[in-house]
Coordinates of C-alpha atoms in Angstrom, one line a residue:
Chain A
M1428 CA 137.1 -96.1 29.2
Q1429 CA 134.1 -97.6 27.8
E1430 CA 133.0 -96.9 24.1
R1431 CA 129.7 -95.3 24.3
D1432 CA 127.3 -97.2 21.2
A1433 CA 124.6 -95.4 22.0
D1434 CA 123.5 -91.8 22.5
P1435 CA 122.8 -90.2 26.1
A1436 CA 118.6 -90.2 25.2
F1437 CA 118.1 -93.3 24.3
F1438 CA 119.4 -94.9 27.7
T1439 CA 117.3 -92.1 30.4
Q1440 CA 114.1 -93.5 28.0
A1441 CA 115.7 -97.2 28.2
N1442 CA 115.9 -96.7 32.2
L1443 CA 113.0 -95.4 32.5
F1444 CA 110.8 -98.3 30.5
L1445 CA 113.5 -100.4 33.1
E1446 CA 111.7 -98.7 36.1
L1447 CA 108.6 -99.1 34.8
F1448 CA 108.3 -102.8 34.3
L1449 CA 110.2 -103.2 37.2
K1450 CA 107.4 -101.2 39.2
L1451 CA 104.7 -102.9 37.5
R1452 CA 106.1 -106.6 37.9
Q1453 CA 105.6 -105.7 41.8
R1454 CA 102.2 -104.6 41.0
S1455 CA 100.5 -106.8 38.5
A1456 CA 98.1 -108.0 41.3
E1457 CA 96.5 -104.4 40.9
F1458 CA 96.4 -104.6 37.2
D1459 CA 94.4 -107.4 34.6
L1460 CA 96.8 -106.4 32.2
V1461 CA 99.3 -104.4 30.4
H1462 CA 98.7 -102.4 27.2
I1463 CA 101.5 -101.0 25.5
H1464 CA 101.8 -98.6 22.4
A1465 CA 105.9 -97.6 23.0
F1466 CA 107.8 -98.6 19.5
D1467 CA 111.0 -98.5 21.0
W1468 CA 113.5 -101.5 22.2
P1469 CA 113.6 -101.1 25.9
A1470 CA 110.0 -101.6 25.9
F1471 CA 109.7 -104.7 24.4
A1472 CA 112.5 -106.0 25.8
C1473 CA 111.3 -104.8 29.0
S1474 CA 108.1 -105.6 29.0
T1475 CA 109.0 -109.5 28.8
L1476 CA 109.5 -108.7 33.0
I1477 CA 106.0 -109.2 33.6
Q1478 CA 104.6 -112.5 33.6
D1479 CA 101.6 -112.8 35.8
I1480 CA 99.4 -110.9 33.5
P1481 CA 98.9 -110.4 30.0
V1482 CA 101.2 -107.9 28.3
I1483 CA 99.4 -106.8 24.9
H1484 CA 102.1 -104.2 22.2
T1485 CA 99.8 -102.5 19.6
L1486 CA 102.5 -101.9 17.1
H1487 CA 101.7 -98.8 15.4
L1488 CA 104.5 -98.7 12.7
P1489 CA 105.2 -101.3 10.0
A1490 CA 108.9 -103.9 10.5
V1491 CA 110.8 -100.9 9.4
T1492 CA 113.1 -100.8 12.7
P1493 CA 115.1 -103.4 12.8
E1494 CA 116.7 -103.8 16.4
I1495 CA 112.3 -104.2 17.0
N1496 CA 112.1 -106.9 14.2
E1497 CA 115.1 -108.6 16.4
A1498 CA 113.5 -108.5 19.6
L1499 CA 110.0 -109.8 18.1
R1500 CA 112.0 -113.2 16.6
V1501 CA 113.5 -113.3 19.5
M1502 CA 110.3 -113.4 21.9
D1503 CA 108.5 -115.4 19.5
R1504 CA 110.9 -118.0 19.1
Q1505 CA 111.7 -117.7 22.9
G1506 CA 107.5 -118.5 23.2
H1507 CA 107.5 -115.4 25.5
P1508 CA 103.9 -115.3 25.6
Q1509 CA 102.6 -112.0 24.7
T1510 CA 99.7 -110.8 22.8
L1511 CA 100.5 -108.6 19.4
V1512 CA 98.2 -106.3 17.3
T1513 CA 98.7 -104.5 14.4
V1514 CA 96.7 -101.8 13.1
S1515 CA 96.1 -102.8 9.4
Y1516 CA 96.8 -106.6 7.9
S1517 CA 99.0 -104.9 4.9
C1518 CA 101.0 -103.7 8.6
A1519 CA 101.1 -107.0 10.5
E1520 CA 102.3 -108.8 6.9
T1521 CA 105.0 -106.6 7.1
Y1522 CA 106.1 -108.6 10.3
A1523 CA 105.3 -111.9 9.3
S1524 CA 109.0 -113.1 8.8
Y1525 CA 109.6 -112.2 12.6
T1526 CA 106.2 -113.1 14.7
L1527 CA 103.1 -113.8 14.4
I1528 CA 100.5 -111.4 14.8
D1529 CA 97.8 -112.2 17.3
Y1530 CA 95.0 -109.6 16.1
V1531 CA 94.6 -107.0 13.4
I1532 CA 92.6 -103.8 14.8
Y1533 CA 91.6 -100.7 12.8
N1534 CA 92.0 -97.4 14.5
G1535 CA 89.0 -96.0 15.3
L1536 CA 87.3 -92.5 15.2
D1537 CA 85.1 -91.0 17.7
L1538 CA 82.4 -89.7 14.7
D1539 CA 80.6 -88.0 17.1
A1540 CA 83.1 -85.1 17.3
I1541 CA 83.5 -85.6 13.5
P1542 CA 81.1 -83.2 11.9
F1543 CA 79.4 -84.8 8.9
N1544 CA 79.0 -82.5 5.3
P1545 CA 76.4 -84.2 2.9
K1546 CA 76.7 -81.6 0.2
T1547 CA 80.0 -80.8 -1.7
P1548 CA 80.4 -76.7 -1.9
V1549 CA 80.2 -75.5 -5.0
E1550 CA 84.0 -75.4 -6.9
A1551 CA 85.3 -77.1 -3.9
P1552 CA 89.3 -77.6 -3.5
L1553 CA 90.9 -80.8 -3.4
L1554 CA 93.4 -81.3 0.1
F1555 CA 96.0 -82.5 0.9
A1556 CA 96.0 -83.6 5.0
G1557 CA 99.0 -85.4 6.9
R1558 CA 102.7 -84.1 8.1
I1559 CA 105.2 -82.2 5.3
A1560 CA 107.2 -84.9 5.0
P1561 CA 108.4 -87.0 1.8
E1562 CA 107.0 -90.1 2.8
K1563 CA 103.3 -88.8 2.5
G1564 CA 103.3 -87.2 -1.0
V1565 CA 103.0 -83.8 -0.9
E1566 CA 104.7 -83.0 -3.8
A1567 CA 102.6 -86.3 -5.2
A1568 CA 99.8 -84.1 -3.9
I1569 CA 100.4 -80.9 -6.1
D1570 CA 101.7 -82.5 -9.0
I1571 CA 97.8 -84.7 -9.0
A1572 CA 95.9 -81.4 -8.6
E1573 CA 97.3 -79.6 -10.9
K1574 CA 97.2 -82.0 -14.1
A1575 CA 93.3 -82.3 -12.7
G1576 CA 93.0 -77.9 -13.0
Y1577 CA 91.8 -78.0 -9.7
R1578 CA 92.5 -75.8 -6.7
L1579 CA 94.7 -77.4 -3.4
L1580 CA 94.9 -76.4 0.0
I1581 CA 97.6 -78.1 2.5
A1582 CA 96.9 -79.1 5.9
G1583 CA 99.8 -79.8 8.2
G1584 CA 102.9 -79.4 10.0
I1585 CA 106.0 -79.2 8.7
Y1586 CA 108.5 -82.2 10.0
D1587 CA 111.1 -81.8 7.4
R1588 CA 111.8 -77.9 7.4
H1589 CA 114.4 -78.9 4.4
Y1590 CA 112.1 -81.3 2.0
F1591 CA 109.9 -78.4 2.6
E1592 CA 111.8 -75.4 1.5
Q1593 CA 113.5 -77.1 -1.0
R1594 CA 110.9 -78.8 -3.0
I1595 CA 107.7 -77.6 -1.9
V1596 CA 107.9 -74.0 -1.6
P1597 CA 109.4 -73.3 -4.9
K1598 CA 106.5 -75.2 -6.3
L1599 CA 104.0 -73.1 -4.2
R1600 CA 105.6 -70.0 -5.9
R1601 CA 105.0 -71.4 -9.3
A1602 CA 101.6 -72.6 -8.7
G1603 CA 100.4 -69.0 -7.7
G1604 CA 96.2 -68.9 -5.9
R1605 CA 96.2 -72.5 -6.5
V1606 CA 97.9 -74.2 -4.9
T1607 CA 97.6 -72.8 -0.6
Y1608 CA 99.7 -73.8 1.9
L1609 CA 96.8 -73.3 5.4
G1610 CA 100.1 -74.1 8.2
Q1611 CA 98.6 -77.0 10.9
L1612 CA 95.1 -76.5 11.7
E1613 CA 93.7 -77.7 14.7
R1614 CA 91.5 -81.1 14.6
L1615 CA 88.2 -79.2 14.4
A1616 CA 89.1 -76.7 11.7
L1617 CA 90.9 -79.4 9.6
W1618 CA 87.6 -81.6 9.9
K1619 CA 85.7 -78.5 8.3
V1620 CA 88.8 -78.2 5.7
M1621 CA 88.2 -81.5 5.0
G1622 CA 84.5 -81.6 4.7
Q1623 CA 84.2 -78.8 2.9
S1624 CA 86.8 -80.4 -0.3
L1625 CA 85.7 -82.5 -3.3
G1626 CA 88.0 -84.9 -1.6
L1627 CA 91.5 -85.9 -0.2
L1628 CA 94.6 -86.6 -2.6
F1629 CA 96.6 -89.0 -0.2
P1630 CA 99.5 -90.1 -2.2
I1631 CA 101.9 -91.8 -0.1
E1632 CA 105.1 -92.9 -0.6
W1633 CA 105.8 -95.4 1.7
D1634 CA 104.1 -98.0 3.7
E1635 CA 101.2 -96.1 5.6
P1636 CA 100.0 -98.9 8.5
F1637 CA 96.8 -97.3 9.0
G1638 CA 96.3 -94.0 7.5
L1639 CA 93.8 -91.8 9.9
T1640 CA 93.9 -89.1 7.7
A1641 CA 92.5 -90.5 5.2
V1642 CA 89.8 -92.2 7.1
E1643 CA 89.0 -88.8 8.9
A1644 CA 88.2 -87.2 5.4
M1645 CA 85.7 -90.2 4.5
A1646 CA 84.3 -89.4 8.2
T1647 CA 83.6 -85.8 7.5
G1648 CA 81.6 -86.8 3.8
T1649 CA 85.4 -86.9 1.6
P1650 CA 86.0 -89.1 -0.4
V1651 CA 90.5 -90.8 -0.8
I1652 CA 92.5 -90.6 -4.2
A1653 CA 94.9 -92.8 -2.9
F1654 CA 98.1 -94.5 -3.7
R1655 CA 97.3 -98.6 -3.4
R1656 CA 100.5 -98.8 -0.6
G1657 CA 100.1 -100.0 3.0
A1658 CA 96.7 -100.1 4.1
A1659 CA 95.3 -98.1 2.0
Q1660 CA 93.1 -100.9 0.0
E1661 CA 92.0 -102.0 3.3
I1662 CA 90.6 -98.6 4.6
I1663 CA 89.5 -96.9 1.3
R1664 CA 86.5 -98.9 -1.3
H1665 CA 87.6 -98.1 -4.7
G1666 CA 84.2 -96.6 -6.5
E1667 CA 82.4 -96.9 -3.1
T1668 CA 84.9 -94.1 -0.9
G1669 CA 87.3 -93.2 -3.0
F1670 CA 89.9 -94.4 -5.9
L1671 CA 92.7 -96.1 -5.6
V1672 CA 96.0 -96.1 -8.0
E1673 CA 99.1 -97.5 -8.6
E1674 CA 102.0 -95.9 -6.7
G1675 CA 102.7 -92.3 -8.6
E1676 CA 100.0 -92.7 -11.0
T1677 CA 99.7 -89.0 -11.1
A1678 CA 97.9 -88.5 -13.8
H1679 CA 95.5 -91.5 -13.5
A1680 CA 94.8 -90.1 -10.3
A1681 CA 94.4 -86.1 -11.5
A1682 CA 92.1 -88.3 -14.2
L1683 CA 89.8 -89.7 -11.8
V1684 CA 89.2 -86.4 -9.9
D1685 CA 86.2 -85.3 -11.5
D1686 CA 84.7 -88.8 -10.5
L1687 CA 84.6 -87.9 -6.9
Y1688 CA 81.5 -86.2 -7.5
D1689 CA 79.9 -89.5 -8.0
I1690 CA 80.8 -90.8 -4.7
P1691 CA 78.0 -90.0 -2.4
R1692 CA 79.0 -88.4 0.8
A1693 CA 77.0 -90.6 3.0
H1694 CA 78.5 -93.6 1.5
C1695 CA 82.1 -92.2 2.8
R1696 CA 80.4 -91.5 6.3
A1697 CA 78.5 -95.2 6.3
H1698 CA 81.7 -97.0 5.8
V1699 CA 83.8 -94.9 8.6
E1700 CA 80.7 -95.6 11.0
A1701 CA 80.6 -99.6 10.0
N1702 CA 84.4 -99.9 10.0
F1703 CA 86.4 -97.5 11.4
S1704 CA 84.2 -96.4 14.7
L1705 CA 86.2 -95.8 18.3
Q1706 CA 83.3 -97.8 19.6
Q1707 CA 84.3 -100.6 17.6
M1708 CA 88.1 -100.6 18.0
L1709 CA 86.9 -100.3 21.5
D1710 CA 84.4 -102.9 21.9
T1711 CA 87.6 -105.2 19.6
Y1712 CA 90.2 -104.2 22.4
E1713 CA 87.6 -105.4 25.0
Q1714 CA 87.5 -109.0 23.4
V1715 CA 90.6 -109.2 23.6
Y1716 CA 91.6 -108.5 27.3
Y1717 CA 88.9 -110.9 27.9
S1718 CA 89.7 -113.6 26.3
L1719 CA 93.3 -112.9 27.4
S1720 CA 92.4 -112.3 31.4
S1721 CA 89.6 -114.6 31.6
Chain B
M890 CA 110.9 -93.6 9.2
Q891 CA 112.5 -94.3 12.5
E892 CA 115.2 -92.1 14.0
R893 CA 118.4 -95.0 14.6
D894 CA 119.5 -92.9 19.1
A895 CA 122.1 -96.6 19.1
D896 CA 124.0 -98.9 16.5
P897 CA 123.4 -101.9 15.0
A898 CA 125.9 -103.7 17.1
F899 CA 124.3 -102.8 20.7
F900 CA 120.6 -103.7 18.9
T901 CA 122.6 -107.0 17.7
Q902 CA 124.3 -107.6 21.3
A903 CA 121.2 -106.7 23.3
N904 CA 119.4 -108.7 21.4
L905 CA 121.1 -111.9 22.0
F906 CA 121.2 -110.6 25.4
L907 CA 117.3 -110.9 25.7
E908 CA 117.1 -114.2 24.3
L909 CA 119.5 -115.6 26.6
F910 CA 117.6 -114.0 29.9
L911 CA 114.0 -115.5 28.7
K912 CA 115.5 -118.9 27.6
L913 CA 117.2 -118.9 31.2
R914 CA 114.1 -118.0 32.3
Q915 CA 112.2 -121.1 30.6
R916 CA 115.2 -123.0 32.2
S917 CA 116.0 -121.7 35.7
A918 CA 114.9 -125.0 37.3
E919 CA 117.7 -126.3 35.9
F920 CA 120.5 -124.0 37.4
D921 CA 120.5 -123.1 41.0
L922 CA 122.0 -119.6 40.2
V923 CA 123.0 -117.2 37.5
H924 CA 126.2 -115.4 37.9
I925 CA 127.1 -112.2 35.4
H926 CA 130.3 -110.7 34.8
A927 CA 129.0 -108.6 31.7
F928 CA 129.2 -105.3 31.8
D929 CA 126.6 -103.7 29.2
W930 CA 123.4 -101.9 30.2
P931 CA 121.3 -105.0 28.5
A932 CA 123.0 -107.3 30.2
F933 CA 121.8 -106.1 33.8
A934 CA 118.2 -104.8 32.1
C935 CA 117.4 -108.5 31.0
S936 CA 118.5 -110.4 33.6
T937 CA 115.6 -108.7 35.9
L938 CA 113.5 -111.1 34.0
I939 CA 115.1 -114.2 36.8
Q940 CA 113.1 -113.7 39.9
D941 CA 113.3 -117.5 40.4
I942 CA 116.8 -118.2 41.3
P943 CA 119.4 -115.7 42.5
V944 CA 121.5 -113.3 40.1
I945 CA 124.4 -112.8 41.1
H946 CA 127.1 -109.7 38.9
T947 CA 130.5 -108.7 39.5
L948 CA 131.0 -105.3 38.3
H949 CA 134.4 -105.2 36.9
L950 CA 134.0 -101.8 36.2
P951 CA 133.8 -98.4 38.0
A952 CA 131.3 -96.7 38.1
V953 CA 132.2 -94.9 34.6
T954 CA 129.4 -95.3 32.7
P955 CA 126.6 -93.7 33.4
E956 CA 123.8 -96.0 31.9
I957 CA 124.5 -98.8 33.9
N958 CA 124.7 -96.4 36.5
E959 CA 121.0 -95.2 36.6
A960 CA 120.2 -99.2 35.7
L961 CA 121.8 -99.7 39.0
R962 CA 120.6 -97.1 41.1
V963 CA 116.7 -98.2 39.6
M964 CA 117.1 -101.9 40.7
D965 CA 118.2 -100.5 44.2
R966 CA 115.1 -98.2 44.3
Q967 CA 112.7 -100.3 43.4
G968 CA 114.7 -103.0 45.5
H969 CA 115.0 -105.4 42.8
P970 CA 116.7 -108.5 44.5
Q971 CA 120.2 -109.4 43.0
T972 CA 123.3 -108.9 44.8
L973 CA 126.3 -107.3 43.5
V974 CA 130.1 -107.6 43.9
T975 CA 132.7 -105.8 42.7
V976 CA 136.7 -106.9 42.8
S977 CA 137.8 -104.0 45.7
Y978 CA 136.9 -101.6 48.4
S979 CA 137.9 -98.5 45.8
C980 CA 135.7 -99.8 43.0
A981 CA 132.7 -100.1 45.5
E982 CA 132.8 -96.8 46.6
T983 CA 132.6 -95.5 42.9
Y984 CA 128.9 -97.5 43.3
A985 CA 128.0 -95.6 46.4
S986 CA 125.6 -92.8 45.5
Y987 CA 123.8 -95.5 43.2
T988 CA 123.6 -98.8 44.7
L989 CA 124.4 -100.7 48.0
I990 CA 127.3 -103.5 46.8
D991 CA 126.6 -107.0 48.7
Y992 CA 130.0 -108.4 48.6
V993 CA 133.9 -107.4 47.5
I994 CA 135.5 -110.4 46.5
Y995 CA 139.3 -109.6 45.2
N996 CA 140.4 -111.6 42.2
G997 CA 142.2 -114.8 42.3
L998 CA 145.3 -116.1 40.6
D999 CA 146.1 -119.5 40.5
L1000 CA 149.5 -119.5 42.0
D1001 CA 150.7 -122.8 40.9
A1002 CA 150.7 -121.9 37.1
I1003 CA 152.9 -118.7 38.4
P1004 CA 156.6 -119.4 39.2
F1005 CA 158.2 -117.6 41.9
N1006 CA 161.4 -116.5 41.7
P1007 CA 162.8 -116.4 45.5
K1008 CA 165.8 -114.0 44.2
T1009 CA 166.4 -110.4 42.3
P1010 CA 169.3 -111.1 39.3
V1011 CA 172.2 -109.1 39.7
E1012 CA 171.4 -105.8 37.3
A1013 CA 167.5 -106.4 37.1
P1014 CA 165.9 -104.2 35.1
L1015 CA 162.1 -102.2 35.8
L1016 CA 159.3 -103.6 34.1
F1017 CA 156.4 -101.8 33.0
A1018 CA 153.0 -104.5 31.8
G1019 CA 149.4 -103.8 30.7
R1020 CA 148.3 -102.6 27.5
I1021 CA 149.7 -99.8 26.6
A1022 CA 147.0 -97.1 26.7
P1023 CA 147.5 -93.4 28.2
E1024 CA 145.3 -94.4 31.5
K1025 CA 147.6 -96.9 32.2
G1026 CA 150.9 -94.8 32.8
V1027 CA 153.4 -95.9 30.6
E1028 CA 154.7 -92.6 30.2
A1029 CA 155.3 -92.0 34.0
A1030 CA 157.0 -95.5 33.6
I1031 CA 159.5 -94.5 31.3
D1032 CA 160.2 -91.3 33.2
I1033 CA 160.6 -92.9 36.9
A1034 CA 162.9 -95.3 35.3
E1035 CA 164.8 -92.8 33.5
K1036 CA 165.0 -90.9 37.2
A1037 CA 166.0 -93.9 39.1
G1038 CA 168.7 -94.6 36.3
Y1039 CA 167.3 -97.8 35.9
R1040 CA 166.6 -100.0 32.6
L1041 CA 163.1 -100.4 31.6
L1042 CA 161.1 -102.8 30.1
I1043 CA 158.1 -102.6 28.6
A1044 CA 155.3 -105.7 28.2
G1045 CA 151.8 -105.1 26.5
G1046 CA 149.7 -104.7 23.7
I1047 CA 149.5 -102.2 22.3
Y1048 CA 145.9 -100.9 22.5
D1049 CA 145.9 -97.5 21.7
R1050 CA 148.3 -97.0 18.7
H1051 CA 148.2 -93.5 18.1
Y1052 CA 149.1 -93.2 21.5
F1053 CA 151.8 -95.5 20.7
E1054 CA 153.5 -93.6 18.2
Q1055 CA 153.0 -90.2 19.7
R1056 CA 153.9 -90.4 22.8
I1057 CA 156.0 -93.5 23.8
V1058 CA 158.6 -93.8 20.4
P1059 CA 160.1 -91.1 20.9
K1060 CA 160.5 -91.9 24.4
L1061 CA 162.0 -94.8 23.5
R1062 CA 164.2 -93.1 20.8
R1063 CA 165.6 -90.9 23.1
A1064 CA 166.1 -93.7 26.2
G1065 CA 168.4 -95.5 23.5
G1066 CA 169.1 -99.3 24.8
R1067 CA 167.8 -98.2 28.8
V1068 CA 163.8 -99.0 27.5
T1069 CA 163.1 -101.5 25.8
Y1070 CA 159.4 -102.3 23.9
L1071 CA 158.9 -106.1 24.3
G1072 CA 155.6 -106.1 22.4
Q1073 CA 152.6 -108.7 23.8
L1074 CA 154.0 -111.9 25.7
E1075 CA 152.2 -115.0 26.4
R1076 CA 151.7 -115.5 30.3
L1077 CA 154.0 -117.6 31.0
A1078 CA 156.7 -115.6 29.7
L1079 CA 155.3 -112.5 31.0
W1080 CA 155.6 -113.9 34.6
K1081 CA 159.6 -114.6 33.8
V1082 CA 160.1 -111.4 32.7
M1083 CA 158.2 -110.1 35.9
G1084 CA 159.9 -112.5 37.9
Q1085 CA 163.6 -111.3 37.1
S1086 CA 162.6 -107.9 37.0
L1087 CA 163.6 -105.4 40.4
G1088 CA 160.2 -104.0 40.5
L1089 CA 156.6 -103.8 38.9
L1090 CA 156.3 -99.3 37.5
F1091 CA 152.4 -99.4 38.2
P1092 CA 152.1 -95.3 37.5
I1093 CA 148.2 -95.6 37.5
E1094 CA 146.8 -92.6 35.7
W1095 CA 142.8 -94.0 36.4
D1096 CA 141.7 -95.6 39.4
E1097 CA 142.1 -98.8 38.6
P1098 CA 139.4 -100.8 39.8
F1099 CA 141.8 -103.9 40.7
G1100 CA 145.2 -104.7 39.2
L1101 CA 146.2 -108.0 37.7
T1102 CA 149.2 -107.2 36.7
A1103 CA 150.6 -105.7 39.8
V1104 CA 149.2 -108.7 42.0
E1105 CA 151.0 -111.4 39.6
A1106 CA 153.9 -109.5 39.6
M1107 CA 154.0 -109.8 43.8
A1108 CA 152.5 -113.8 42.9
T1109 CA 156.8 -113.9 40.7
G1110 CA 158.1 -112.0 44.1
T1111 CA 158.8 -109.1 42.6
P1112 CA 157.3 -105.4 44.7
V1113 CA 155.3 -103.2 43.0
I1114 CA 155.9 -99.0 42.8
A1115 CA 152.4 -97.8 42.2
F1116 CA 150.7 -94.5 42.4
R1117 CA 148.6 -94.5 45.0
R1118 CA 144.9 -94.5 43.6
G1119 CA 142.1 -97.2 42.8
A1120 CA 142.8 -100.4 44.8
A1121 CA 146.5 -99.7 44.3
Q1122 CA 146.3 -99.8 48.6
E1123 CA 144.6 -102.4 48.9
I1124 CA 146.5 -104.3 46.9
I1125 CA 150.1 -103.3 47.7
R1126 CA 151.4 -103.7 51.5
H1127 CA 153.6 -100.0 51.5
G1128 CA 156.8 -100.8 52.6
E1129 CA 156.0 -105.0 52.7
T1130 CA 155.5 -105.4 49.5
G1131 CA 156.1 -102.7 47.2
F1132 CA 155.8 -98.5 47.4
L1133 CA 153.3 -96.3 47.1
V1134 CA 153.1 -92.9 46.1
E1135 CA 150.9 -89.9 45.4
E1136 CA 150.0 -89.8 41.7
G1137 CA 152.1 -88.5 39.7
E1138 CA 154.8 -88.3 41.8
T1139 CA 157.9 -89.8 39.8
A1140 CA 160.5 -88.2 41.5
H1141 CA 159.3 -89.7 44.4
A1142 CA 158.6 -93.0 42.6
A1143 CA 162.1 -93.0 41.0
A1144 CA 163.7 -92.3 44.4
L1145 CA 162.2 -95.7 46.0
V1146 CA 163.3 -97.3 43.1
D1147 CA 166.9 -98.6 45.1
D1148 CA 165.0 -99.8 48.2
L1149 CA 163.1 -102.2 46.2
Y1150 CA 166.0 -104.2 46.7
D1151 CA 165.1 -104.3 50.7
I1152 CA 161.3 -105.7 49.7
P1153 CA 161.9 -109.5 50.3
R1154 CA 160.2 -110.9 47.7
A1155 CA 159.0 -114.1 49.7
H1156 CA 157.1 -111.7 51.9
C1157 CA 155.7 -110.4 47.7
R1158 CA 154.4 -114.0 47.1
A1159 CA 153.5 -114.9 50.6
H1160 CA 151.0 -111.9 50.3
V1161 CA 149.6 -113.4 47.1
E1162 CA 148.5 -116.3 48.6
A1163 CA 147.6 -115.1 51.6
N1164 CA 144.8 -112.7 50.1
F1165 CA 144.7 -112.9 46.5
S1166 CA 144.7 -117.1 45.6
L1167 CA 142.1 -118.5 42.8
Q1168 CA 141.5 -121.1 45.9
Q1169 CA 140.6 -118.2 48.5
M1170 CA 138.6 -116.1 45.3
L1171 CA 136.7 -119.0 45.0
D1172 CA 135.3 -120.5 48.2
T1173 CA 134.1 -116.6 49.0
Y1174 CA 131.8 -116.7 45.5
E1175 CA 131.0 -120.7 46.9
Q1176 CA 130.2 -119.4 50.4
V1177 CA 128.0 -116.5 48.4
Y1178 CA 126.5 -118.9 46.8
Y1179 CA 125.7 -121.0 49.4
S1180 CA 124.0 -118.5 51.5
L1181 CA 121.7 -116.8 48.4
S1182 CA 120.5 -120.4 47.0
S1183 CA 119.9 -122.0 50.8

């Protein structure tokens, strides 16, 4: 009798969120605040159930989801007292026409876990790391490496099988041994490969809200060549920890590859330590927690 | 980047409900209670925002919508204090495995507006009234009228064009002048046609949660022959205001048509006055309102 306008999986999850927040509301005396990282309409809508204690949402994606944008606009317009955090000023800006963002808090890395490599090995290759998907710019990375005449390693899970087979595999074949797909690496293995690369290519084809891979590369001491989109210019210091080029400018990026040798690897590591440490992220969140719960 | 798992219209409506309930929560001091008739997942989920005043939902449909059943189950399990009303015991029963139903309140008709016809006109036809859709049993009605050798009028909007053209039009052609489709009538015109019929055929092919059309027919004095499904036996008194036959038993229904002359039309009207009056419905809802807000 009823027309179904959303799929069953949506409602299964939606009812889980409803139950979670009904339960949390009853038990809110046991908590100081609720911090939500779920980027789903029901998570935003149902979180409004909680009023006795502060609610914080961290938005890990830009404003790419119309129903969430509208929910945020509604909550903003109704003066609903929630705290919104995003992971970069670039990401925050995407929400400007929908809602006020209260804080930008960069993601932080546990630097004790990430090995720093102070020296670039001889004949080090370039590296692409990240999901094998169109918006991550795998093709542009291959293009840059080929134009620069450097070897390229590619590490990352295949998120878009059709894209991989149609667009990437032919390029791998054509490149022979100069471009190598390593598959998806464990984190520590990835960091080792990162540390032994001349540079990370980060030619993103969407507005990356943060760019954790680029920060990880810098943490290992490896500079980054990125397209100037999304948060790239917030995380990479042009000329100090890598280079920013305009989007699509693979020839310009290729021309800068030799200059990667001039970037002191210690600068890259220090930049991450100073700006993107786990401790710093935790301290900032704790400051927000204290200011909201006091 | 995001996979869309519900269509934009769903979220447009969902965000309207979110805004409505955020607003109502802020202004709840201005109201004594909120009474909701919307059968949509967001209406149930977002209504949980309101805690300061009682919330009543009237369920006008049986438990045919899995996500709503699950939402009701979740709210019941979490002891969420809402009041649930349905329009028949049959409808209430469909929710038994999901949630407690607090009240059954029958729909009520404004009897001052519905003309009573105390006499059956000579050679009165039978009538089918309702949406032209499979679950309403239009085909069975035609079958019953033909088996009984009576004329049949059909009144109602075409909700399922394919069904009408494929299943009903050929039967109309075959029946010649014995079956006539009147189209969708204005309410007063429909009540006049009802009052001038020998009986309403109500051979439903789903569990009708109430059956307003049958009650309207009885209000005009016209008895009803119905399949015993859904709320039919709650609204029709077998032998007093019409006849109940087992579902699909069109021959049995046809055999009872002549007996419709024996049903006193005043009984039909009195039955509706005693059990399904607008005033009674309003009084019952008001009693519920008072008991909840005191």
